PDB file of C-alpha atoms and ligand atoms in Angstrom:
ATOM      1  CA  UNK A 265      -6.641 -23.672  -1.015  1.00  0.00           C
ATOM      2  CA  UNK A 266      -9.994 -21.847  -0.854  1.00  0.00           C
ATOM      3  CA  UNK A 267      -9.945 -22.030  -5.361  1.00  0.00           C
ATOM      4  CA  UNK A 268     -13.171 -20.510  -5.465  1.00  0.00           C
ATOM      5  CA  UNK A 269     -12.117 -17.176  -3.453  1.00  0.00           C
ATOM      6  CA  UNK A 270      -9.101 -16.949  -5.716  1.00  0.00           C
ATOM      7  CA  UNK A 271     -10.472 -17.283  -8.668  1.00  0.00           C
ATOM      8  CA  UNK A 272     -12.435 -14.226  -7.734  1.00  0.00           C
ATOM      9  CA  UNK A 273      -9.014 -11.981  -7.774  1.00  0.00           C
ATOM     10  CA  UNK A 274      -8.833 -12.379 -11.533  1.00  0.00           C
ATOM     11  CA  UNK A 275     -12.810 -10.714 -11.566  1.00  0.00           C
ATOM     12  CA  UNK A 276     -10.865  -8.387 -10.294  1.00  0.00           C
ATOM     13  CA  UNK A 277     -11.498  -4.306 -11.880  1.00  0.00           C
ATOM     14  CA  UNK A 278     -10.231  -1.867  -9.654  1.00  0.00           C
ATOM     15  CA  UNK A 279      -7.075  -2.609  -7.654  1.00  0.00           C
ATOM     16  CA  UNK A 280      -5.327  -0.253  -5.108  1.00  0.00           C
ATOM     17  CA  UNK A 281      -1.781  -1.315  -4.566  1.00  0.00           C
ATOM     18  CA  UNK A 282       0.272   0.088  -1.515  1.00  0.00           C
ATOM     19  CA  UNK A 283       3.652  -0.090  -1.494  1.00  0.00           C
ATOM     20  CA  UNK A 284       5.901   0.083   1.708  1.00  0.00           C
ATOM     21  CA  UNK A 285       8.928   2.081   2.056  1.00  0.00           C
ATOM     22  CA  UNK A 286      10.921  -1.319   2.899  1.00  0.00           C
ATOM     23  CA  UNK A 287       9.487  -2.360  -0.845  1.00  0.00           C
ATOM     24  CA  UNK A 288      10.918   0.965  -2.559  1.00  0.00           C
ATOM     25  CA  UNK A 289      14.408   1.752  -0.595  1.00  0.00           C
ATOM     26  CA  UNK A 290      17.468  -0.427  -0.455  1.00  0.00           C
ATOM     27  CA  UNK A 291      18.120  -1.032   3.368  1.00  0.00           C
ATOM     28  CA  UNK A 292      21.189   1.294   2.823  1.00  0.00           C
ATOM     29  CA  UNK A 293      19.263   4.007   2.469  1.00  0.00           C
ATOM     30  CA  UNK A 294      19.201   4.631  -1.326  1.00  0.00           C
ATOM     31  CA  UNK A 295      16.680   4.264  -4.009  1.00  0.00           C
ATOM     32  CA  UNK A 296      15.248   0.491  -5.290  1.00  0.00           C
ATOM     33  CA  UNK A 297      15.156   2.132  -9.177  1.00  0.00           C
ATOM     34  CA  UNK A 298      14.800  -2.350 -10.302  1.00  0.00           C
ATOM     35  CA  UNK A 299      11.621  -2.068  -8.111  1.00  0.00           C
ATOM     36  CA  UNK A 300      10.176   1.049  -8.965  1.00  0.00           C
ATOM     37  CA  UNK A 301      10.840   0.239 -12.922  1.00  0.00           C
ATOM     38  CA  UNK A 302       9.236  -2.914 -12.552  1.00  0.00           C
ATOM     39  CA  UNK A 303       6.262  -1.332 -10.477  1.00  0.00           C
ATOM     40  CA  UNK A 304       5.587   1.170 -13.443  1.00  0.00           C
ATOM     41  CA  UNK A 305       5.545  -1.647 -15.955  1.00  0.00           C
ATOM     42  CA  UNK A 306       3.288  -4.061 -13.875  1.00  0.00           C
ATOM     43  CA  UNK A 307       0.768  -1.226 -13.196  1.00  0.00           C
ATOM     44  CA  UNK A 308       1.248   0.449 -16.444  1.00  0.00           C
ATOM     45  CA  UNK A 309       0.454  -3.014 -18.469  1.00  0.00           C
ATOM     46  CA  UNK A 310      -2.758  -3.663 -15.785  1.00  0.00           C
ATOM     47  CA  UNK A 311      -4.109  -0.101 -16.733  1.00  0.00           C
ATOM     48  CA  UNK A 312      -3.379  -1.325 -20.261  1.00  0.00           C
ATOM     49  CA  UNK A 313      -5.724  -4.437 -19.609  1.00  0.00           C
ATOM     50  CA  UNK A 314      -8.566  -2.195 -18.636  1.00  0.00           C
ATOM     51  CA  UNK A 315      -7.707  -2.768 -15.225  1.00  0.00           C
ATOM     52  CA  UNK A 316      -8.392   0.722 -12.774  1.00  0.00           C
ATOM     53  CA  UNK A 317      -5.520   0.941 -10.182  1.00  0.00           C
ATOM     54  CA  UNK A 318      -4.052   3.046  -7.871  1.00  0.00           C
ATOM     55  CA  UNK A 319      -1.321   3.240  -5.912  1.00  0.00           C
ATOM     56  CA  UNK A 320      -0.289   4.137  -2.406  1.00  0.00           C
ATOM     57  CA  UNK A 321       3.354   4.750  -2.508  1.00  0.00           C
ATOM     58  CA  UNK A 322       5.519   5.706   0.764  1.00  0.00           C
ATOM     59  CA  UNK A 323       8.612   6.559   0.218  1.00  0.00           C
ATOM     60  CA  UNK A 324       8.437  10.190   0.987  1.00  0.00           C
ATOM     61  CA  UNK A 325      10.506  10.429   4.086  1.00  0.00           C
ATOM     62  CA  UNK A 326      13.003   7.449   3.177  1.00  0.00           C
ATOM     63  CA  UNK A 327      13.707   9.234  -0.428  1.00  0.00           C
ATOM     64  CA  UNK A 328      14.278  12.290   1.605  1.00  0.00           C
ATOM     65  CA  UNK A 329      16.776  11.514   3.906  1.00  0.00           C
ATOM     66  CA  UNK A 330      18.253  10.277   1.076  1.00  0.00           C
ATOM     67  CA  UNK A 331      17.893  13.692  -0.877  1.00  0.00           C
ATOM     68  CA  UNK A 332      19.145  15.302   2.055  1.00  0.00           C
ATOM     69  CA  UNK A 333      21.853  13.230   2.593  1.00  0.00           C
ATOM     70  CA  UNK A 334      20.775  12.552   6.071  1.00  0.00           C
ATOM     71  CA  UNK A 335      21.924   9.218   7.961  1.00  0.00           C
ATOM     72  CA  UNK A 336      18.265   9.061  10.114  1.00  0.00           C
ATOM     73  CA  UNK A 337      15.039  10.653  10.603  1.00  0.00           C
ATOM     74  CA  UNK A 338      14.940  14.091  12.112  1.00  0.00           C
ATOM     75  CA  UNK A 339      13.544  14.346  15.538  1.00  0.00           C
ATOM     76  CA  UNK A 340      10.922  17.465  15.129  1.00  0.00           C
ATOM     77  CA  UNK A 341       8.029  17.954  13.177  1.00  0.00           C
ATOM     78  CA  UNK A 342       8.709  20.971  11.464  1.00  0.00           C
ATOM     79  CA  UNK A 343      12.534  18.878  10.199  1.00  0.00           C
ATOM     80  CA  UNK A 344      10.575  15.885   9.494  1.00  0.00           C
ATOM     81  CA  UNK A 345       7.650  17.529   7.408  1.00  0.00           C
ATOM     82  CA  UNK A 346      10.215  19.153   5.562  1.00  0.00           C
ATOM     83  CA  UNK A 347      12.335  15.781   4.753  1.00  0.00           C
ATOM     84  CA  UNK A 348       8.675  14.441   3.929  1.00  0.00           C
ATOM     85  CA  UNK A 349       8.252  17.296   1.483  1.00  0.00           C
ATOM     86  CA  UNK A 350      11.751  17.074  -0.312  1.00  0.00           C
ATOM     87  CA  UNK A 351      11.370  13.586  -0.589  1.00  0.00           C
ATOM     88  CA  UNK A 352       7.759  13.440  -2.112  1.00  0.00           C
ATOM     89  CA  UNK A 353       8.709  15.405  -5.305  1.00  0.00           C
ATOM     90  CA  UNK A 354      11.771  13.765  -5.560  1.00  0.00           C
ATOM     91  CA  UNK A 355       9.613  10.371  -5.207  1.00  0.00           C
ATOM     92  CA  UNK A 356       7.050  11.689  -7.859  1.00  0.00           C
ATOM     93  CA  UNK A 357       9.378  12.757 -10.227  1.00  0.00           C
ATOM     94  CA  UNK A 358      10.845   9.145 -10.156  1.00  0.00           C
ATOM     95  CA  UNK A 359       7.238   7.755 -11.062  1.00  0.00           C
ATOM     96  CA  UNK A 360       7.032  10.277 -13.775  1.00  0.00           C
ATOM     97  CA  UNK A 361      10.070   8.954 -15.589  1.00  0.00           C
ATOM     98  CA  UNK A 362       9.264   5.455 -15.030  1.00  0.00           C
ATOM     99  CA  UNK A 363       5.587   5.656 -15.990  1.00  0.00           C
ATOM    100  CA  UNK A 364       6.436   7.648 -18.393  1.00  0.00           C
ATOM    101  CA  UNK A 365       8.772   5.223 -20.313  1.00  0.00           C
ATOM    102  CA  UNK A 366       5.435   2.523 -20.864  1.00  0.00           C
ATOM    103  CA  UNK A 367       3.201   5.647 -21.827  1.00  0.00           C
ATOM    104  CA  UNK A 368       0.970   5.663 -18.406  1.00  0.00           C
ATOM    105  CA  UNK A 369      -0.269   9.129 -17.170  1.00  0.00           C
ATOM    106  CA  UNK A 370       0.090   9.698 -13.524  1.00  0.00           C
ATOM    107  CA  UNK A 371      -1.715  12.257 -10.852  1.00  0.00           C
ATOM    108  CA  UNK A 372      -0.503  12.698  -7.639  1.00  0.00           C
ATOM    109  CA  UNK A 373      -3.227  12.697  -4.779  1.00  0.00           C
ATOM    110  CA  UNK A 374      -2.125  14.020  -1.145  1.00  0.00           C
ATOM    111  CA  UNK A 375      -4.868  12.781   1.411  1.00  0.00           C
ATOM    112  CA  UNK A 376      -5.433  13.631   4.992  1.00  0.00           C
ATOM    113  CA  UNK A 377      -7.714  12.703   7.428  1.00  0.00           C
ATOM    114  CA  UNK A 378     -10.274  14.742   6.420  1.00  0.00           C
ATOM    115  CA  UNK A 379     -11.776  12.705   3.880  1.00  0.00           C
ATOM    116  CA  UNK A 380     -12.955  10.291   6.754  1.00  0.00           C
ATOM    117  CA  UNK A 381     -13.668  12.954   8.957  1.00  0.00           C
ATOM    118  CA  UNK A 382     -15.933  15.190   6.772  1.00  0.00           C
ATOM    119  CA  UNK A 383     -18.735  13.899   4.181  1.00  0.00           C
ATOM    120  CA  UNK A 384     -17.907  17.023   1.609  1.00  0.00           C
ATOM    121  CA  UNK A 385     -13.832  16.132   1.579  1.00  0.00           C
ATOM    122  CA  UNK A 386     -14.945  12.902   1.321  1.00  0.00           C
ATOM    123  CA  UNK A 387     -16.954  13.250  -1.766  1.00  0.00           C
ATOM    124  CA  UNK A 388     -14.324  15.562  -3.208  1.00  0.00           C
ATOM    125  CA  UNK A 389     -11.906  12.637  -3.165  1.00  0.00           C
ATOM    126  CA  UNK A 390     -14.143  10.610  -4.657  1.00  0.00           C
ATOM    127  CA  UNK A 391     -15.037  12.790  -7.714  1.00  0.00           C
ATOM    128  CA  UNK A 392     -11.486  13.503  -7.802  1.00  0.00           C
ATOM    129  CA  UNK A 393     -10.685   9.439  -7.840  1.00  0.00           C
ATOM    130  CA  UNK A 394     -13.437   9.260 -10.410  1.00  0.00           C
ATOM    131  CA  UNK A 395     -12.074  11.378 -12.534  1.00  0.00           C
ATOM    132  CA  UNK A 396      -9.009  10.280 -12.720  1.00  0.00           C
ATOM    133  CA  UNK A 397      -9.414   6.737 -13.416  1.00  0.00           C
ATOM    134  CA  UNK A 398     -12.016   7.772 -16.743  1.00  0.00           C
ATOM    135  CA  UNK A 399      -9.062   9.255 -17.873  1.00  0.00           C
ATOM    136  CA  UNK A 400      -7.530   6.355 -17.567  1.00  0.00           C
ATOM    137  CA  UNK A 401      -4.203   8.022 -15.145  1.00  0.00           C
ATOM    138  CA  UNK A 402      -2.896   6.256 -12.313  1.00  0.00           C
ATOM    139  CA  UNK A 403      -3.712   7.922  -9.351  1.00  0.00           C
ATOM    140  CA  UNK A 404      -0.737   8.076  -6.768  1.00  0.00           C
ATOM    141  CA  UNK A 405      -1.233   8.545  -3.528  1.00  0.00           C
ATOM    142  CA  UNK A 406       0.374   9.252   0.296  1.00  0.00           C
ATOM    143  CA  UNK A 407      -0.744  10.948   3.510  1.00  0.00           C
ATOM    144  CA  UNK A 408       0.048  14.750   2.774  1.00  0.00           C
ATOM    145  CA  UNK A 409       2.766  14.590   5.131  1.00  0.00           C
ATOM    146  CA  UNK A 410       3.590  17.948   4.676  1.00  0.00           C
ATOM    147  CA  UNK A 411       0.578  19.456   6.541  1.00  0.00           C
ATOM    148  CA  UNK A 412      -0.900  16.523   8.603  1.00  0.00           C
ATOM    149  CA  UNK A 413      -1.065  16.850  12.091  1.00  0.00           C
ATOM    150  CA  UNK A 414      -1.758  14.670  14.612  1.00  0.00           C
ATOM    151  CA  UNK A 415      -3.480  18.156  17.104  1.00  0.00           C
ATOM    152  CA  UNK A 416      -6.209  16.653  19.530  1.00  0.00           C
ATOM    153  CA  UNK A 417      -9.314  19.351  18.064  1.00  0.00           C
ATOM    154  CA  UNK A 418      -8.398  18.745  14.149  1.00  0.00           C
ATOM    155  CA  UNK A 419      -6.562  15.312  13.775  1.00  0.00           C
ATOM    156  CA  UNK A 420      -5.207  15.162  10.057  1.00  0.00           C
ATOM    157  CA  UNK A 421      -2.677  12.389  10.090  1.00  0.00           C
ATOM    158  CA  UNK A 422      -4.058   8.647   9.194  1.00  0.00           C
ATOM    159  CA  UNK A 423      -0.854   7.329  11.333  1.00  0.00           C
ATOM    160  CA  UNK A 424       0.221   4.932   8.689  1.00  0.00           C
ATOM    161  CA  UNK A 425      -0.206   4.431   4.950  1.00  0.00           C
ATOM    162  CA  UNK A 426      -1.503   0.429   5.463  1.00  0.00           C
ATOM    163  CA  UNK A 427      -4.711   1.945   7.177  1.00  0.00           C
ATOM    164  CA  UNK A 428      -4.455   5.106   4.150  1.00  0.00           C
ATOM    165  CA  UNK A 429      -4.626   2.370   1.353  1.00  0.00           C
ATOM    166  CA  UNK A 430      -7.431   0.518   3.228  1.00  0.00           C
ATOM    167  CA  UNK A 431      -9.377   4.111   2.941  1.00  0.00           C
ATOM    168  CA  UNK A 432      -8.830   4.586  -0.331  1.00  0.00           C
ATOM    169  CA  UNK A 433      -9.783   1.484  -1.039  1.00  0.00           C
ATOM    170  CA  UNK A 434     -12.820   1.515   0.749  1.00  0.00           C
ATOM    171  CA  UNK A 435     -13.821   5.155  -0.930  1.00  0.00           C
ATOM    172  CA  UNK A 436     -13.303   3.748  -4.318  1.00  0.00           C
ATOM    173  CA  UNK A 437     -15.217   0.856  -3.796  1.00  0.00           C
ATOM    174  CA  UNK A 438     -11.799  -1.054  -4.878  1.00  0.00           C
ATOM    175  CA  UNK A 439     -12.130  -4.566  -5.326  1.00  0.00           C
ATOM    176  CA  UNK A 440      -8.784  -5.442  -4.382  1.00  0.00           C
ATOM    177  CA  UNK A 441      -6.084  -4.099  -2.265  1.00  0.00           C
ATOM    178  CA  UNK A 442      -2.450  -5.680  -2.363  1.00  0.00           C
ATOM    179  CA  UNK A 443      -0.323  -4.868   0.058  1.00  0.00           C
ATOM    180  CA  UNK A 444       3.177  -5.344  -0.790  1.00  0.00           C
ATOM    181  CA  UNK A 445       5.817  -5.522   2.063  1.00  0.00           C
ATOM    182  CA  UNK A 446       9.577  -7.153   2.805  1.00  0.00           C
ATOM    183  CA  UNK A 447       7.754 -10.152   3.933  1.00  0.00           C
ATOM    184  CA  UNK A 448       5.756 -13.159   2.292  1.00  0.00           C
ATOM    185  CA  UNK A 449       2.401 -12.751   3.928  1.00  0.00           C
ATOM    186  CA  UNK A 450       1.310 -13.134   7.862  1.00  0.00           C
ATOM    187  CA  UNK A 451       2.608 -16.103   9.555  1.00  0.00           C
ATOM    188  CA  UNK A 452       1.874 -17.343  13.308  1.00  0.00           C
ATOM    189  CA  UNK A 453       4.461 -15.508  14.450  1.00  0.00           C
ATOM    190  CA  UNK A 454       7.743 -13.098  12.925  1.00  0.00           C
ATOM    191  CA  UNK A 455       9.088 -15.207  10.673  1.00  0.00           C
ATOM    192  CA  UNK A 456      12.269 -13.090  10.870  1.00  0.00           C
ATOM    193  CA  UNK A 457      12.733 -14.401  14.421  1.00  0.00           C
ATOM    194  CA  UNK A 458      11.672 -18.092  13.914  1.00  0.00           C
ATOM    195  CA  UNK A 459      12.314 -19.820  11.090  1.00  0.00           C
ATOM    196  CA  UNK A 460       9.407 -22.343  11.435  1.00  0.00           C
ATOM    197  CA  UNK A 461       6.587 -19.671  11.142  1.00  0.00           C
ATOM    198  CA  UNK A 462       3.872 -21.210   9.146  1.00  0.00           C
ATOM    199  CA  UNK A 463       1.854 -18.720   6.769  1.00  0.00           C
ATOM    200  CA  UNK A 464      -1.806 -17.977   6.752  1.00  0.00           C
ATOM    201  CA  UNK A 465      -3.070 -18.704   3.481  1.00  0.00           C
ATOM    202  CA  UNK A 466      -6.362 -17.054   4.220  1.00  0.00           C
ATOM    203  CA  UNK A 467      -8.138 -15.348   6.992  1.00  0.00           C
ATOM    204  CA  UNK A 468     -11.625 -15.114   7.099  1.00  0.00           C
ATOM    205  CA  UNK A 469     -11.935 -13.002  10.572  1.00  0.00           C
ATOM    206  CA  UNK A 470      -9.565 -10.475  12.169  1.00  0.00           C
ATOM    207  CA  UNK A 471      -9.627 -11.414  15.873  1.00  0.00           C
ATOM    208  CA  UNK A 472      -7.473 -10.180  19.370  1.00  0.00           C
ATOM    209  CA  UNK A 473      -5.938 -14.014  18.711  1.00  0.00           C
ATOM    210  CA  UNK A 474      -4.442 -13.239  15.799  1.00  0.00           C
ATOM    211  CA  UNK A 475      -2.882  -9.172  16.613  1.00  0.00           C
ATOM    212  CA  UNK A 476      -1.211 -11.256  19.497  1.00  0.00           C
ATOM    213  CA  UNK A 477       0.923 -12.876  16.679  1.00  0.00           C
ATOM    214  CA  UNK A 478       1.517  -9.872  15.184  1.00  0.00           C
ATOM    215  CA  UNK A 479       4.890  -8.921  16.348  1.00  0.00           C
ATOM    216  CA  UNK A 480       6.807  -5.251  16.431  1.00  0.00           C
ATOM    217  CA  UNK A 481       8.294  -3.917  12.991  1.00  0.00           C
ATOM    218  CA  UNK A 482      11.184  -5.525  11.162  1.00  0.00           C
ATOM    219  CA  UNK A 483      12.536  -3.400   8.579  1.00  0.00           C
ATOM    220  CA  UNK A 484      14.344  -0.515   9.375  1.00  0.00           C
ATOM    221  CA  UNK A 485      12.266   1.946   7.095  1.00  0.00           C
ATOM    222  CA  UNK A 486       9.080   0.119   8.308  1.00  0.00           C
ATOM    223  CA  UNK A 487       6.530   1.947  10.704  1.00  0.00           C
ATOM    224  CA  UNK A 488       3.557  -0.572  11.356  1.00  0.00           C
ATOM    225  CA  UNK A 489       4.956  -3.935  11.390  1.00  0.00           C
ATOM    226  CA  UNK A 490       1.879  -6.679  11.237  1.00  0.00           C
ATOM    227  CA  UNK A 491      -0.750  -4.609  13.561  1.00  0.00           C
ATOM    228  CA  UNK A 492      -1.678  -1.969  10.985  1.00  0.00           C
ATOM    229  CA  UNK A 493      -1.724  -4.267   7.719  1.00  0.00           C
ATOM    230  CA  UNK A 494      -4.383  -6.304  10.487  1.00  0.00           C
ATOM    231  CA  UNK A 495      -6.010  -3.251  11.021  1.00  0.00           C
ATOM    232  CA  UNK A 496      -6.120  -2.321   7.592  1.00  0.00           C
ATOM    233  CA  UNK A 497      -7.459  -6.154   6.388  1.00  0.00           C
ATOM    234  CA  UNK A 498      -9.969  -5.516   9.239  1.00  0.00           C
ATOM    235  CA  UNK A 499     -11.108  -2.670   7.568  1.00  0.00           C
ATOM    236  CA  UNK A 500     -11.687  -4.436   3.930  1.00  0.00           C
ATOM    237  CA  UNK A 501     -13.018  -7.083   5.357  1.00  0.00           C
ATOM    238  CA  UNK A 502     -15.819  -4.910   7.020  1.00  0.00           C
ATOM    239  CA  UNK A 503     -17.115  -3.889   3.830  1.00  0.00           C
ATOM    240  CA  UNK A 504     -16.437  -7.365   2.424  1.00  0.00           C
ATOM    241  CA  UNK A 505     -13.978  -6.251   0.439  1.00  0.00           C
ATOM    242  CA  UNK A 506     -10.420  -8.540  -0.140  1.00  0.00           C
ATOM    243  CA  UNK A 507      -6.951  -8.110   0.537  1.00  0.00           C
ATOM    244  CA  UNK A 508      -3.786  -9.451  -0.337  1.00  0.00           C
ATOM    245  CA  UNK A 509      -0.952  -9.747   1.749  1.00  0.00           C
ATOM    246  CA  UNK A 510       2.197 -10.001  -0.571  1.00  0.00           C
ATOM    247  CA  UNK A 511       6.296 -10.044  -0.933  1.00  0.00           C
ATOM    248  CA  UNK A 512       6.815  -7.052  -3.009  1.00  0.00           C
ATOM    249  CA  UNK A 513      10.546  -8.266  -3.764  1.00  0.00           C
ATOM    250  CA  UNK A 514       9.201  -8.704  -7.292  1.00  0.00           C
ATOM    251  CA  UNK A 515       6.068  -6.651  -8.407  1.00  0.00           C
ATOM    252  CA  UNK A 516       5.555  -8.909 -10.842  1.00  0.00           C
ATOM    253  CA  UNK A 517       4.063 -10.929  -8.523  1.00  0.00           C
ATOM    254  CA  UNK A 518       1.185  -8.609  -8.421  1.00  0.00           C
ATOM    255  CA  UNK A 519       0.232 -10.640 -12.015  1.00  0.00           C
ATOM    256  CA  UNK A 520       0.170 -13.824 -10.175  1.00  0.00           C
ATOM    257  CA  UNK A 521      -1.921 -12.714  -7.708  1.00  0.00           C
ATOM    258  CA  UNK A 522      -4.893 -11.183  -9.858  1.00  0.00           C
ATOM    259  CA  UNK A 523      -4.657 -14.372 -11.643  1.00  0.00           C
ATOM    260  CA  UNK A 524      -5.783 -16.506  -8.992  1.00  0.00           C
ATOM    261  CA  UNK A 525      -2.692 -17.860  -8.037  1.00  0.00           C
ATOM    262  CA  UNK A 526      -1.900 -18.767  -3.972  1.00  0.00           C
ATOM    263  CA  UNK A 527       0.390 -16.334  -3.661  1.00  0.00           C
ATOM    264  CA  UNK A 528       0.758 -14.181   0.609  1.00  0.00           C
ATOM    265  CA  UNK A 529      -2.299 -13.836   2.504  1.00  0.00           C
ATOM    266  CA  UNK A 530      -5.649 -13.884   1.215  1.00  0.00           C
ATOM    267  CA  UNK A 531      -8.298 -11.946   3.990  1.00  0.00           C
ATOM    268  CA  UNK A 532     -11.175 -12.215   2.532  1.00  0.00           C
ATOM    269  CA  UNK A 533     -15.103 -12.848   4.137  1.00  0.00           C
ATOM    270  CA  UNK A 534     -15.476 -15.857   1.096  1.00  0.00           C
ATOM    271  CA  UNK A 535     -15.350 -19.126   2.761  1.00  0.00           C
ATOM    272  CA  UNK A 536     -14.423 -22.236   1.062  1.00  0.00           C
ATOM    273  CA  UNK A 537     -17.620 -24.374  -0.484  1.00  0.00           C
TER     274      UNK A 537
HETATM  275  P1  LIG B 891       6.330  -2.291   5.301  1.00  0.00           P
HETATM  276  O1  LIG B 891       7.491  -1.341   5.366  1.00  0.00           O
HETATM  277  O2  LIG B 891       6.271  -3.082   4.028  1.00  0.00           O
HETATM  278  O3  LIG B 891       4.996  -1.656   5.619  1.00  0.00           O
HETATM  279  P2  LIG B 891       6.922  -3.437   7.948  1.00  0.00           P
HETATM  280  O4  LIG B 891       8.407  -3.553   8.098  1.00  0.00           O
HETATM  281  O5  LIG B 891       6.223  -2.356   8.679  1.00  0.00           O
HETATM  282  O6  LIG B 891       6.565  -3.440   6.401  1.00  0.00           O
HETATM  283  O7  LIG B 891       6.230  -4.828   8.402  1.00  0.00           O
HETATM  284  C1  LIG B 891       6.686  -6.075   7.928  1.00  0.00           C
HETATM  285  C2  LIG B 891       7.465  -6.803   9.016  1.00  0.00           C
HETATM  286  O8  LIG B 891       6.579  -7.255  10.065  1.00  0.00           O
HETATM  287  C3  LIG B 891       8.135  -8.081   8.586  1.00  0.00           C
HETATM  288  O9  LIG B 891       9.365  -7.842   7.937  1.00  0.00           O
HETATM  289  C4  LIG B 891       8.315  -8.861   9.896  1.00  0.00           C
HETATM  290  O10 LIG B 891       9.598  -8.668  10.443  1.00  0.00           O
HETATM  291  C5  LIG B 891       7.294  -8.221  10.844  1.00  0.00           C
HETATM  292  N1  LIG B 891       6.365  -9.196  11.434  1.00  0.00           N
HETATM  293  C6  LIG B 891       6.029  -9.246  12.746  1.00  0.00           C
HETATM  294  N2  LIG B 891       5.151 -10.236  13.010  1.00  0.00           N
HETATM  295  C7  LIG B 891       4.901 -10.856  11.833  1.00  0.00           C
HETATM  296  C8  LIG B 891       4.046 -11.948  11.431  1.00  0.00           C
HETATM  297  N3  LIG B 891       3.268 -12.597  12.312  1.00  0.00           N
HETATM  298  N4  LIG B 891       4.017 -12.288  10.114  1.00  0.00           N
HETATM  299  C9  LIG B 891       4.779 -11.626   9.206  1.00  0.00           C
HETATM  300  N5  LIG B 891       5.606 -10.590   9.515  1.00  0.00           N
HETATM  301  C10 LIG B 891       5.683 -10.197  10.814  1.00  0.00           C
END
């Protein structure tokens, strides 16, 4: 193990954490509340270390359906932004009560495309990022489903929240991003079709080799499978930031991480010395 790259996690100040849907949603369909409890106390207690994070929760459509009582995902826009909007209060009032249980403030940031796309929405993010975190809330973020479009002439949709939380993580100058999915970090190939898949420890480089092991998505909730979290490591790594790959089964696990323990996959540009 590269010791000298993970003891850098627990230098560690500002952490964005993104959380799949397969992390918040029972595979029937209902609501994780175990997770989400233990994903306000984690984050609550790290903000209580003088840690800044935010978080990148989806959810919005899952917790919908749910609301709505419907068995799958609506084929039309129009149906599926309006799931997307039932689902996100419904998903923020959930934080509310959790956070609010350990104390933590929370603010609620929809994002869209924009903020790549144009320097001034940019910088508006960032101020409003800023602010947030000296006041010492934890900002809580998704795509603004509601309103994102994926039109040719004004593109607002990121396409997935793994490449969203690499964003924000970039614009915040994060020093950390954990992803959390179902799975224990990237392996040479879907563990959940061969059991001897061996797991990358680290990865220094993001190359066509490796997207080739990337296989198609596993959960049922989940949209990117293995191609966007690559795409969104490829992104930290570009501005030599670092990423962890993680099970979020426990969110606990998010302590182990940040204290240099070998715990998913590490990408990160630090080679062993
Ligand atoms: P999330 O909902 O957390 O974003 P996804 O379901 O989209 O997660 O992606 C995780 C899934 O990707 C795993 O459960 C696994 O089935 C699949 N997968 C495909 N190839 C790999 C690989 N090489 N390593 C790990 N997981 C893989």
């Amino acid at each position: 193990m590269n010791k000298t790259a993970r003891q850098a996690l627990t230098l560690c100040k500002r952490i964005v954490i993104k959380v799949g849907t397969s992390t918040i949603m029972y595979p029937n369909g209902t609501v994780n509340l175990q997770r989400l409890e233990k994903l306000a106390f984690v984050l609550s207690d790290l903000r209580n270390q003088g840690k800044e994070v935010i978080l990148v929760s989806s959810g919005a459509v899952g917790v919908g359906l749910h609301r709505l009582k419907l068995l799958e995902a609506p084929k039309t826009i129009p149906e599926q932004q309006a799931v997307a909007s039932v689902g996100q209060s419904e998903l923020m009032n959930l934080y509310s009560s959790f956070f609010f249980n350990y104390g933590q403030v929370i603010g609620q940031v929809l994002m869209t495309r924009d903020i790549v796309d144009f320097p001034e929405s940019r910088l508006n993010a960032i101020n409003t990022f800023e602010q947030l975190l000296m006041k010492k809330v934890i900002p809580i973020v998704n795509e603004n489903d509601t309103v994102a479009v994926d039109e040719l002439d004004h593109e607002t949709k990121f396409g997935d929240n793994d490449q969203l939380s690499a964003i924000v993580a970039g614009i915040t100058e994060a020093d950390l991003l954990i992803m959390l999915s179902d799975i224990d970090g990237f392996y040479d190939r879907n563990p959940n079709e061969d059991k001897k898949a061996q797991l990358f420890h680290e990865v220094h480089h993001i190359t066509p080799e490796l997207f080739a092991l990337a296989g198609g998505v596993g959960s049922k909730f989940g949209t990117g499978g293995m191609i966007t979290k690559l795409n969104a490591a490829e992104h930290i790594l570009e501005r030599s930031g670092q990423m962890v790959l993680a099970n979020g089964e426990d969110p606990t696990v998010i302590f182990n991480i940040i204290a240099g323990e070998d715990i998913g996959t590490l990408f990160t540009a630090k080679q062993a010395n």
